[in-house]
GROMACS .gro file of C-alpha atoms in nm:
model
  461
    1MET     CA    1   0.369  -2.596  -0.923
    2LEU     CA    2   0.155  -2.286  -0.937
    3SER     CA    3  -0.110  -2.434  -0.631
    4LEU     CA    4   0.180  -2.484  -0.432
    5LEU     CA    5   0.361  -2.154  -0.435
    6LEU     CA    6   0.020  -2.013  -0.394
    7ALA     CA    7  -0.067  -2.239  -0.130
    8ALA     CA    8   0.298  -2.163   0.024
    9THR     CA    9   0.256  -1.768   0.056
   10LEU     CA   10  -0.104  -1.825   0.192
   11ALA     CA   11   0.092  -1.989   0.438
   12ALA     CA   12   0.363  -1.719   0.535
   13ALA     CA   13   0.130  -1.461   0.485
   14PRO     CA   14  -0.021  -1.264   0.778
   15ALA     CA   15  -0.326  -1.366   0.962
   16PRO     CA   16  -0.502  -1.040   1.142
   17ARG     CA   17  -0.750  -1.170   1.396
   18ALA     CA   18  -1.003  -0.916   1.223
   19LEU     CA   19  -1.374  -0.857   1.299
   20ASP     CA   20  -1.538  -0.877   0.932
   21SER     CA   21  -1.739  -0.530   1.007
   22ALA     CA   22  -1.462  -0.353   1.156
   23ASN     CA   23  -1.367  -0.013   0.951
   24THR     CA   24  -1.033  -0.011   1.035
   25VAL     CA   25  -0.756  -0.293   1.136
   26VAL     CA   26  -0.425  -0.228   1.245
   27HIS     CA   27  -0.169  -0.551   1.243
   28ILE     CA   28   0.128  -0.513   1.429
   29PRO     CA   29   0.383  -0.841   1.356
   30GLN     CA   30   0.567  -0.807   1.668
   31PRO     CA   31   0.497  -0.494   1.861
   32ALA     CA   32   0.881  -0.582   1.997
   33LYS     CA   33   0.981  -0.429   1.622
   34LEU     CA   34   0.796  -0.105   1.627
   35SER     CA   35   1.149   0.069   1.781
   36GLY     CA   36   1.184   0.303   1.441
   37LEU     CA   37   0.853   0.410   1.438
   38TYR     CA   38   0.856   0.420   1.806
   39ALA     CA   39   1.134   0.705   1.753
   40PHE     CA   40   1.016   0.918   1.470
   41MET     CA   41   0.737   0.985   1.619
   42SER     CA   42   0.873   1.110   1.949
   43ARG     CA   43   1.012   1.357   1.738
   44ALA     CA   44   0.738   1.452   1.564
   45GLY     CA   45   0.555   1.435   1.874
   46VAL     CA   46   0.728   1.708   1.991
   47HIS     CA   47   0.567   1.911   1.721
   48ALA     CA   48   0.244   1.737   1.711
   49ALA     CA   49   0.026   1.596   2.012
   50LEU     CA   50  -0.127   1.326   1.710
   51ALA     CA   51   0.212   1.209   1.639
   52ARG     CA   52   0.297   1.150   2.039
   53PRO     CA   53   0.353   0.765   2.083
   54ALA     CA   54   0.111   0.798   2.432
   55THR     CA   55  -0.133   0.914   2.166
   56TRP     CA   56  -0.148   0.594   1.982
   57SER     CA   57  -0.039   0.340   2.200
   58ALA     CA   58  -0.374   0.432   2.435
   59GLU     CA   59  -0.551   0.205   2.139
   60PHE     CA   60  -0.382  -0.084   2.178
   61HIS     CA   61  -0.592  -0.199   2.438
   62PRO     CA   62  -0.948  -0.137   2.507
   63PHE     CA   63  -0.869  -0.134   2.873
   64LEU     CA   64  -0.488  -0.139   2.993
   65ALA     CA   65  -0.274   0.086   2.940
   66LEU     CA   66  -0.015  -0.057   2.786
   67ASP     CA   67   0.233   0.083   2.504
   68PRO     CA   68   0.266  -0.168   2.257
   69MET     CA   69   0.631   0.047   2.141
   70ARG     CA   70   0.786  -0.030   2.490
   71PRO     CA   71   0.734  -0.385   2.499
   72GLU     CA   72   0.790  -0.470   2.852
   73THR     CA   73   0.436  -0.308   2.990
   74LEU     CA   74   0.312  -0.652   2.747
   75THR     CA   75   0.525  -0.836   2.937
   76ALA     CA   76   0.419  -0.729   3.206
   77ALA     CA   77   0.065  -0.832   3.156
   78GLY     CA   78   0.153  -1.173   3.011
   79ILE     CA   79   0.136  -1.056   2.650
   80ASP     CA   80   0.405  -1.158   2.403
   81PRO     CA   81   0.595  -0.869   2.236
   82ALA     CA   82   0.737  -1.105   1.977
   83SER     CA   83   0.371  -1.233   1.823
   84PRO     CA   84   0.130  -1.048   1.660
   85ALA     CA   85  -0.129  -0.841   1.794
   86THR     CA   86  -0.450  -0.694   1.611
   87ILE     CA   87  -0.651  -0.445   1.679
   88SER     CA   88  -1.034  -0.372   1.528
   89PHE     CA   89  -1.235  -0.053   1.479
   90ILE     CA   90  -1.563  -0.057   1.514
   91GLU     CA   91  -1.827   0.235   1.498
   92ARG     CA   92  -1.914   0.137   1.876
   93GLY     CA   93  -1.580  -0.006   1.997
   94GLU     CA   94  -1.292  -0.214   1.949
   95VAL     CA   95  -1.117  -0.556   1.985
   96SER     CA   96  -0.756  -0.619   2.078
   97CYS     CA   97  -0.634  -0.938   2.035
   98SER     CA   98  -0.261  -1.086   2.110
   99ARG     CA   99  -0.102  -1.440   2.223
  100LEU     CA  100  -0.025  -1.439   2.537
  101SER     CA  101   0.326  -1.587   2.731
  102ASP     CA  102   0.154  -1.605   3.073
  103PRO     CA  103  -0.225  -1.625   3.041
  104GLN     CA  104  -0.276  -1.602   3.416
  105ALA     CA  105  -0.030  -1.289   3.419
  106PHE     CA  106  -0.275  -1.166   3.147
  107GLN     CA  107  -0.565  -1.288   3.325
  108THR     CA  108  -0.491  -1.111   3.737
  109GLN     CA  109  -0.458  -0.787   3.530
  110ALA     CA  110  -0.738  -0.752   3.298
  111LEU     CA  111  -0.959  -0.895   3.573
  112GLU     CA  112  -0.832  -0.605   3.816
  113ALA     CA  113  -0.890  -0.317   3.577
  114LEU     CA  114  -1.251  -0.504   3.484
  115SER     CA  115  -1.347  -0.513   3.833
  116SER     CA  116  -1.270  -0.181   3.975
  117THR     CA  117  -1.588  -0.011   3.964
  118THR     CA  118  -1.768  -0.415   4.005
  119SER     CA  119  -1.735  -0.762   4.113
  120VAL     CA  120  -1.633  -0.988   3.807
  121LYS     CA  121  -1.610  -1.382   3.807
  122PRO     CA  122  -1.487  -1.536   3.459
  123THR     CA  123  -1.610  -1.840   3.319
  124THR     CA  124  -1.509  -2.129   3.140
  125ALA     CA  125  -1.693  -2.324   2.912
  126LYS     CA  126  -1.527  -2.615   2.584
  127GLY     CA  127  -1.204  -2.433   2.671
  128ILE     CA  128  -1.304  -2.070   2.645
  129THR     CA  129  -1.287  -1.864   2.943
  130THR     CA  130  -1.476  -1.508   2.904
  131ALA     CA  131  -1.496  -1.202   3.125
  132SER     CA  132  -1.695  -0.885   3.123
  133ALA     CA  133  -1.853  -0.601   3.336
  134PRO     CA  134  -2.023  -0.270   3.260
  135ARG     CA  135  -1.786   0.052   3.184
  136GLY     CA  136  -1.857   0.390   3.189
  137THR     CA  137  -2.230   0.391   2.978
  138GLY     CA  138  -2.058   0.087   2.769
  139ARG     CA  139  -1.948  -0.301   2.851
  140ALA     CA  140  -1.547  -0.389   2.812
  141GLY     CA  141  -1.460  -0.785   2.897
  142TYR     CA  142  -1.223  -1.001   2.734
  143VAL     CA  143  -1.254  -1.412   2.577
  144LEU     CA  144  -0.959  -1.630   2.613
  145LYS     CA  145  -0.857  -1.966   2.488
  146GLY     CA  146  -0.525  -2.107   2.512
  147GLN     CA  147  -0.246  -1.870   2.466
  148GLU     CA  148  -0.468  -1.582   2.242
  149ALA     CA  149  -0.697  -1.360   2.413
  150CYS     CA  150  -0.893  -1.084   2.224
  151SER     CA  151  -1.070  -0.841   2.477
  152PHE     CA  152  -1.317  -0.565   2.421
  153ALA     CA  153  -1.472  -0.261   2.461
  154THR     CA  154  -1.767  -0.117   2.356
  155LEU     CA  155  -1.984   0.218   2.396
  156TYR     CA  156  -2.319   0.004   2.450
  157ASP     CA  157  -2.394  -0.210   2.798
  158ASP     CA  158  -2.494  -0.493   2.570
  159ASP     CA  159  -2.359  -0.815   2.519
  160ASP     CA  160  -2.333  -0.824   2.081
  161LEU     CA  161  -1.908  -0.742   2.111
  162LEU     CA  162  -1.881  -0.983   2.398
  163LYS     CA  163  -2.072  -1.233   2.108
  164ALA     CA  164  -1.900  -1.094   1.817
  165THR     CA  165  -1.546  -1.143   2.047
  166LEU     CA  166  -1.656  -1.491   2.085
  167LYS     CA  167  -1.688  -1.598   1.735
  168LEU     CA  168  -1.380  -1.404   1.611
  169MET     CA  169  -1.212  -1.647   1.846
  170GLY     CA  170  -1.363  -2.012   1.766
  171LYS     CA  171  -1.280  -1.965   1.381
  172THR     CA  172  -0.907  -1.961   1.207
  173PRO     CA  173  -0.759  -1.630   1.116
  174ALA     CA  174  -0.740  -1.606   0.723
  175PRO     CA  175  -0.392  -1.529   0.552
  176ASP     CA  176  -0.415  -1.158   0.427
  177ALA     CA  177  -0.115  -1.175   0.143
  178ARG     CA  178  -0.149  -0.817   0.062
  179LEU     CA  179   0.049  -0.764   0.392
  180THR     CA  180   0.340  -0.998   0.243
  181LYS     CA  181   0.366  -0.713  -0.059
  182LEU     CA  182   0.417  -0.436   0.195
  183PRO     CA  183   0.697  -0.343   0.374
  184GLY     CA  184   0.582  -0.223   0.732
  185ALA     CA  185   0.619  -0.286   1.130
  186VAL     CA  186   0.276  -0.203   1.147
  187TYR     CA  187  -0.010  -0.207   0.877
  188VAL     CA  188  -0.294  -0.019   0.857
  189ILE     CA  189  -0.656  -0.188   0.670
  190GLN     CA  190  -0.920   0.013   0.576
  191GLY     CA  191  -1.104  -0.162   0.314
  192ALA     CA  192  -0.942  -0.191  -0.011
  193THR     CA  193  -0.650   0.043   0.125
  194VAL     CA  194  -0.360  -0.144   0.337
  195VAL     CA  195  -0.060   0.049   0.409
  196GLY     CA  196   0.251  -0.063   0.576
  197LEU     CA  197   0.399   0.207   0.853
  198ASP     CA  198   0.754   0.182   0.947
  199GLY     CA  199   1.086   0.467   1.020
  200THR     CA  200   1.395   0.548   1.179
  201ALA     CA  201   1.449   0.862   1.397
  202ASP     CA  202   1.466   1.059   1.101
  203THR     CA  203   1.182   0.903   0.813
  204LEU     CA  204   0.885   0.797   0.841
  205GLN     CA  205   0.787   0.542   0.504
  206ALA     CA  206   0.450   0.433   0.368
  207GLU     CA  207   0.346   0.199   0.146
  208GLY     CA  208   0.077   0.063   0.038
  209THR     CA  209  -0.179  -0.057  -0.196
  210SER     CA  210  -0.607   0.066  -0.267
  211THR     CA  211  -0.790  -0.003  -0.542
  212ARG     CA  212  -1.025   0.290  -0.406
  213LEU     CA  213  -0.772   0.589  -0.512
  214PRO     CA  214  -0.932   0.886  -0.754
  215LEU     CA  215  -0.687   0.828  -1.016
  216PRO     CA  216  -0.661   0.744  -1.333
  217PRO     CA  217  -0.404   0.439  -1.480
  218PHE     CA  218  -0.042   0.500  -1.484
  219GLN     CA  219   0.212   0.278  -1.665
  220ALA     CA  220   0.576   0.321  -1.618
  221SER     CA  221   0.814   0.459  -1.926
  222PRO     CA  222   1.174   0.374  -2.019
  223THR     CA  223   1.253   0.750  -2.059
  224SER     CA  224   1.032   1.036  -1.938
  225PRO     CA  225   1.099   1.399  -2.136
  226TYR     CA  226   1.080   1.548  -1.816
  227GLY     CA  227   1.343   1.300  -1.598
  228ALA     CA  228   1.593   1.533  -1.537
  229LEU     CA  229   1.422   1.849  -1.469
  230LYS     CA  230   1.511   2.049  -1.200
  231LEU     CA  231   1.277   2.263  -1.009
  232ASP     CA  232   1.161   2.410  -0.688
  233GLY     CA  233   0.846   2.443  -0.566
  234LEU     CA  234   0.576   2.335  -0.301
  235LEU     CA  235   0.481   2.021  -0.549
  236ILE     CA  236   0.706   1.846  -0.811
  237SER     CA  237   0.546   1.537  -0.962
  238ARG     CA  238   0.636   1.361  -1.285
  239ALA     CA  239   0.413   1.108  -1.445
  240GLN     CA  240   0.288   0.874  -1.742
  241VAL     CA  241  -0.082   0.825  -1.758
  242ALA     CA  242  -0.167   0.555  -1.962
  243PRO     CA  243  -0.373   0.609  -2.284
  244ALA     CA  244  -0.725   0.489  -2.097
  245GLY     CA  245  -0.686   0.708  -1.841
  246LEU     CA  246  -0.631   1.067  -2.058
  247SER     CA  247  -0.982   1.129  -2.121
  248GLN     CA  248  -1.008   1.156  -1.715
  249ALA     CA  249  -0.702   1.313  -1.664
  250VAL     CA  250  -0.794   1.601  -1.924
  251GLY     CA  251  -1.146   1.584  -1.794
  252ALA     CA  252  -1.092   1.700  -1.417
  253VAL     CA  253  -0.848   1.991  -1.585
  254ARG     CA  254  -1.165   2.073  -1.841
  255TYR     CA  255  -1.409   2.052  -1.547
  256SER     CA  256  -1.191   2.335  -1.302
  257VAL     CA  257  -1.166   2.554  -1.616
  258GLN     CA  258  -1.521   2.518  -1.680
  259GLN     CA  259  -1.596   2.644  -1.342
  260VAL     CA  260  -1.353   2.943  -1.314
  261CYS     CA  261  -1.530   3.036  -1.681
  262PRO     CA  262  -1.889   3.007  -1.682
  263THR     CA  263  -1.916   3.242  -2.005
  264CYS     CA  264  -1.711   2.967  -2.186
  265PRO     CA  265  -1.912   2.757  -2.457
  266PRO     CA  266  -1.955   2.372  -2.281
  267ASP     CA  267  -1.945   2.240  -2.601
  268GLN     CA  268  -1.662   2.422  -2.772
  269VAL     CA  269  -1.442   2.335  -2.379
  270GLN     CA  270  -1.500   2.025  -2.441
  271ALA     CA  271  -1.426   1.993  -2.809
  272VAL     CA  272  -1.075   2.157  -2.738
  273ALA     CA  273  -1.033   1.893  -2.470
  274GLU     CA  274  -1.079   1.615  -2.656
  275ALA     CA  275  -0.870   1.751  -2.970
  276ILE     CA  276  -0.626   1.790  -2.634
  277THR     CA  277  -0.612   1.464  -2.571
  278GLN     CA  278  -0.559   1.297  -2.885
  279GLN     CA  279  -0.196   1.468  -2.924
  280LEU     CA  280  -0.094   1.347  -2.498
  281THR     CA  281   0.154   1.100  -2.509
  282GLY     CA  282   0.096   1.052  -2.152
  283HIS     CA  283   0.376   1.225  -1.965
  284LEU     CA  284   0.309   1.516  -1.689
  285LEU     CA  285   0.490   1.712  -1.508
  286VAL     CA  286   0.319   1.920  -1.228
  287LEU     CA  287   0.415   2.215  -1.093
  288VAL     CA  288   0.293   2.413  -0.788
  289ASP     CA  289   0.517   2.707  -0.649
  290SER     CA  290   0.317   2.801  -0.368
  291VAL     CA  291   0.012   2.884  -0.235
  292GLN     CA  292  -0.175   3.267  -0.255
  293VAL     CA  293  -0.509   3.261  -0.126
  294LYS     CA  294  -0.634   3.626  -0.246
  295ALA     CA  295  -1.017   3.496  -0.272
  296SER     CA  296  -1.221   3.384  -0.059
  297LEU     CA  297  -1.212   3.019  -0.093
  298ARG     CA  298  -1.552   2.904  -0.076
  299THR     CA  299  -1.539   3.026  -0.426
  300PRO     CA  300  -1.437   2.777  -0.721
  301GLU     CA  301  -1.206   3.087  -0.856
  302GLY     CA  302  -1.041   3.100  -0.517
  303ARG     CA  303  -0.948   2.769  -0.487
  304PHE     CA  304  -0.837   2.779  -0.863
  305PHE     CA  305  -0.612   3.027  -0.826
  306ALA     CA  306  -0.531   2.974  -0.467
  307PRO     CA  307  -0.187   2.731  -0.552
  308ARG     CA  308   0.020   2.936  -0.774
  309GLN     CA  309   0.081   2.608  -1.057
  310ALA     CA  310   0.124   2.487  -1.396
  311VAL     CA  311   0.157   2.103  -1.571
  312ALA     CA  312   0.356   2.062  -1.913
  313ALA     CA  313   0.264   1.776  -2.092
  314GLN     CA  314   0.438   1.629  -2.370
  315VAL     CA  315   0.240   1.595  -2.774
  316LYS     CA  316   0.281   1.328  -3.047
  317ASP     CA  317   0.254   1.673  -3.323
  318ALA     CA  318   0.297   1.996  -3.186
  319ALA     CA  319   0.171   2.138  -3.535
  320LYS     CA  320  -0.185   1.941  -3.456
  321LEU     CA  321  -0.157   2.066  -3.126
  322LYS     CA  322  -0.116   2.370  -3.267
  323GLU     CA  323  -0.443   2.352  -3.424
  324ALA     CA  324  -0.617   2.179  -3.126
  325LEU     CA  325  -0.570   2.562  -2.922
  326ALA     CA  326  -0.691   2.748  -3.214
  327PRO     CA  327  -1.049   2.804  -3.105
  328LEU     CA  328  -0.945   2.924  -2.787
  329ALA     CA  329  -0.929   3.295  -2.942
  330ASN     CA  330  -1.297   3.280  -2.956
  331PHE     CA  331  -1.326   3.195  -2.600
  332PRO     CA  332  -1.495   3.545  -2.356
  333GLY     CA  333  -1.196   3.691  -2.222
  334ALA     CA  334  -0.852   3.533  -2.471
  335GLN     CA  335  -0.568   3.704  -2.567
  336ALA     CA  336  -0.351   3.550  -2.834
  337LEU     CA  337   0.027   3.525  -2.780
  338ALA     CA  338   0.293   3.406  -3.009
  339ASP     CA  339   0.281   3.059  -2.892
  340GLY     CA  340  -0.013   3.021  -2.766
  341TYR     CA  341  -0.334   3.195  -2.535
  342THR     CA  342  -0.462   3.343  -2.244
  343LEU     CA  343  -0.757   3.425  -2.102
  344ALA     CA  344  -0.935   3.609  -1.837
  345LEU     CA  345  -1.119   3.500  -1.613
  346LYS     CA  346  -1.296   3.598  -1.263
  347GLY     CA  347  -0.966   3.547  -1.016
  348GLY     CA  348  -0.681   3.521  -1.235
  349THR     CA  349  -0.569   3.446  -1.594
  350VAL     CA  350  -0.528   3.136  -1.745
  351SER     CA  351  -0.248   3.108  -1.981
  352VAL     CA  352  -0.255   2.798  -2.238
  353ARG     CA  353   0.115   2.831  -2.400
  354GLN     CA  354   0.291   2.552  -2.651
  355LYS     CA  355   0.654   2.507  -2.714
  356GLY     CA  356   0.799   2.300  -2.917
  357SER     CA  357   0.620   1.967  -2.862
  358HIS     CA  358   0.489   2.078  -2.511
  359LEU     CA  359   0.205   2.205  -2.381
  360VAL     CA  360   0.207   2.409  -2.086
  361LEU     CA  361  -0.135   2.537  -1.889
  362GLY     CA  362  -0.102   2.725  -1.539
  363ASN     CA  363  -0.302   2.976  -1.339
  364ASP     CA  364   0.079   3.226  -1.313
  365GLU     CA  365   0.197   3.353  -1.556
  366ALA     CA  366   0.560   3.350  -1.360
  367VAL     CA  367   0.521   3.033  -1.272
  368VAL     CA  368   0.376   2.919  -1.595
  369ASN     CA  369   0.702   3.139  -1.774
  370THR     CA  370   0.935   2.950  -1.523
  371LEU     CA  371   0.853   2.549  -1.648
  372LEU     CA  372   0.853   2.660  -2.061
  373GLY     CA  373   1.199   2.813  -1.928
  374ALA     CA  374   1.319   2.515  -1.772
  375LEU     CA  375   1.129   2.266  -2.040
  376SER     CA  376   1.443   2.111  -2.274
  377ASP     CA  377   1.546   1.843  -2.511
  378LYS     CA  378   1.792   1.723  -2.224
  379ALA     CA  379   1.585   1.677  -1.965
  380ALA     CA  380   1.530   1.338  -2.083
  381ALA     CA  381   1.563   1.094  -1.837
  382LYS     CA  382   1.473   0.745  -1.692
  383LEU     CA  383   1.201   0.709  -1.400
  384PRO     CA  384   1.212   0.403  -1.184
  385HIS     CA  385   0.825   0.478  -1.092
  386ALA     CA  386   0.515   0.609  -1.359
  387VAL     CA  387   0.481   0.886  -1.075
  388ASP     CA  388   0.721   1.067  -0.888
  389PHE     CA  389   0.675   1.391  -0.638
  390THR     CA  390   0.837   1.598  -0.333
  391ALA     CA  391   0.688   1.805  -0.187
  392ASP     CA  392   0.831   2.148   0.028
  393PRO     CA  393   0.676   2.057   0.380
  394LYS     CA  394   0.759   2.395   0.506
  395LYS     CA  395   0.570   2.576   0.194
  396VAL     CA  396   0.270   2.299   0.257
  397ALA     CA  397   0.273   2.422   0.665
  398ARG     CA  398   0.253   2.849   0.498
  399GLY     CA  399   0.008   2.734   0.231
  400LEU     CA  400  -0.241   2.540   0.519
  401SER     CA  401  -0.208   2.878   0.734
  402GLN     CA  402  -0.394   3.074   0.501
  403VAL     CA  403  -0.752   2.939   0.564
  404SER     CA  404  -0.960   3.205   0.696
  405LEU     CA  405  -1.228   3.177   0.953
  406LEU     CA  406  -1.481   3.255   0.738
  407ASP     CA  407  -1.410   3.032   0.483
  408ILE     CA  408  -1.362   2.714   0.791
  409MET     CA  409  -1.761   2.808   0.913
  410ALA     CA  410  -1.881   2.767   0.616
  411ASN     CA  411  -1.720   2.441   0.459
  412GLN     CA  412  -1.656   2.169   0.637
  413GLN     CA  413  -1.375   2.063   0.394
  414LEU     CA  414  -1.215   2.401   0.480
  415ALA     CA  415  -1.328   2.310   0.836
  416GLY     CA  416  -1.045   1.994   0.747
  417LEU     CA  417  -0.781   2.187   0.682
  418PHE     CA  418  -0.773   2.457   0.858
  419ALA     CA  419  -0.737   2.182   1.169
  420ALA     CA  420  -0.459   1.970   0.979
  421SER     CA  421  -0.316   2.319   0.981
  422ALA     CA  422  -0.294   2.366   1.329
  423GLU     CA  423  -0.175   2.031   1.394
  424MET     CA  424   0.009   1.926   1.178
  425GLY     CA  425   0.139   2.298   1.080
  426PRO     CA  426   0.464   2.289   1.371
  427LEU     CA  427   0.539   1.949   1.224
  428LEU     CA  428   0.544   2.059   0.874
  429ALA     CA  429   0.761   2.346   0.881
  430ASN     CA  430   1.000   2.134   1.110
  431SER     CA  431   1.028   1.885   0.841
  432GLU     CA  432   1.211   1.862   0.579
  433ARG     CA  433   1.075   1.712   0.293
  434ILE     CA  434   0.767   1.488   0.175
  435SER     CA  435   0.846   1.231  -0.130
  436GLY     CA  436   0.767   0.883  -0.289
  437TRP     CA  437   0.606   0.756  -0.584
  438LEU     CA  438   0.358   0.553  -0.702
  439ASP     CA  439   0.221   0.270  -0.953
  440SER     CA  440  -0.064   0.154  -1.121
  441ALA     CA  441  -0.155  -0.241  -1.013
  442PRO     CA  442  -0.319  -0.502  -1.108
  443GLY     CA  443  -0.717  -0.508  -1.059
  444GLY     CA  444  -0.736  -0.166  -1.180
  445GLY     CA  445  -0.577  -0.038  -0.850
  446HIS     CA  446  -0.273   0.147  -0.712
  447ARG     CA  447   0.095   0.092  -0.519
  448PHE     CA  448   0.215   0.382  -0.359
  449SER     CA  449   0.476   0.485  -0.170
  450THR     CA  450   0.549   0.799   0.041
  451THR     CA  451   0.913   0.870   0.309
  452TRP     CA  452   0.840   1.174   0.541
  453THR     CA  453   1.209   1.305   0.616
  454LEU     CA  454   1.247   1.515   0.980
  455ALA     CA  455   1.490   1.860   0.958
  456ALA     CA  456   1.744   1.749   1.134
  457SER     CA  457   1.671   1.923   1.493
  458ALA     CA  458   1.324   1.871   1.492
  459GLY     CA  459   1.280   1.726   1.782
  460LYS     CA  460   1.598   1.743   1.914
  461PRO     CA  461   1.769   1.943   2.214
   0.00000   0.00000   0.00000
């Protein structure tokens, strides 16, 4: 019975006709159903050129000017907008496969485009028609079999991609069961990561799975001690880390602290981190209030103190947590408080505080105090997912805008942030919120979902 169910599932799964060597695959089950995504991108594109439908439509076909979000352009080219289309991107070019409603109309337009610089004569053998021609520094063409066509374009003037396309057309596409588990009008596949995209005029919905996210395993819980907590900020996230992931989560924090406190004894930092890990239940709350760049982002302290943030973690035994924190009193720059310690470091101060069964760690006193004041035994509530988050896109835009020119010139990652600010900043500033959730998935992966909501006036006259 199980084998029959599995067979039925695979039979119903989308089967992208994609190159095995593709870096990225875009699969569109039905181009005729892209109206919601088109509506969102049209509004978002007013503020970010990268989001404009025209920017993406040019990638649908290697050499024909088609817009998958306007079905009539596909129909005019003999392509069926109600059938699947798959685009494979490789380093040297792309291959676009689709089902045809009118093979003759497709060939007429394809040959006209290919013959713009030289005469092209298609050849047919064993029921497969091929045609190719030089295009710029490379070569473009198509392979047609019955009502299936795969078109290609390569940066090099050779027959390698034509041969690969012929091979692709000669085999039956394998069903990809991952796509049936995700909602979406468009699917983007990059190795072990799959994302489904859809939208409305107001929102973009992205849901996906990945085995490559650099995150610890999580587990859902009937109740989170932070489930009903109400806070405002650039980012608020609640999570429950699985026991197997606590060392990884604490290790990331320990590494960051060690970077900005090189005089802190590494063995003692490690010992405190291990003692704290043993007391954690896995329930966490992250509050990033805002970004204030006070020092060069090229330095560890500049990166560490730029986001004004604090983390709360529930502990099993308050008394044992206090014991675990006691060695901090001997750290350089340490000052004992009634409820914990502060560490004066280059670039700022780190606070390690305790409120009942909660540990609070932060790099900004005001944010730490805000979080401490919000903690309450009445804040417990059920959460539907292991992790949830809400971000204020306007504060994200302000944070990105603080990357300096010198930082850009000296650091490739910071240059990427600047590029993101220049391209996405106006769109973020005209967005209402970004929210989502994440769960662990079988096999060590994660499943995630993000909803991007535009402001009511964004992209409207």
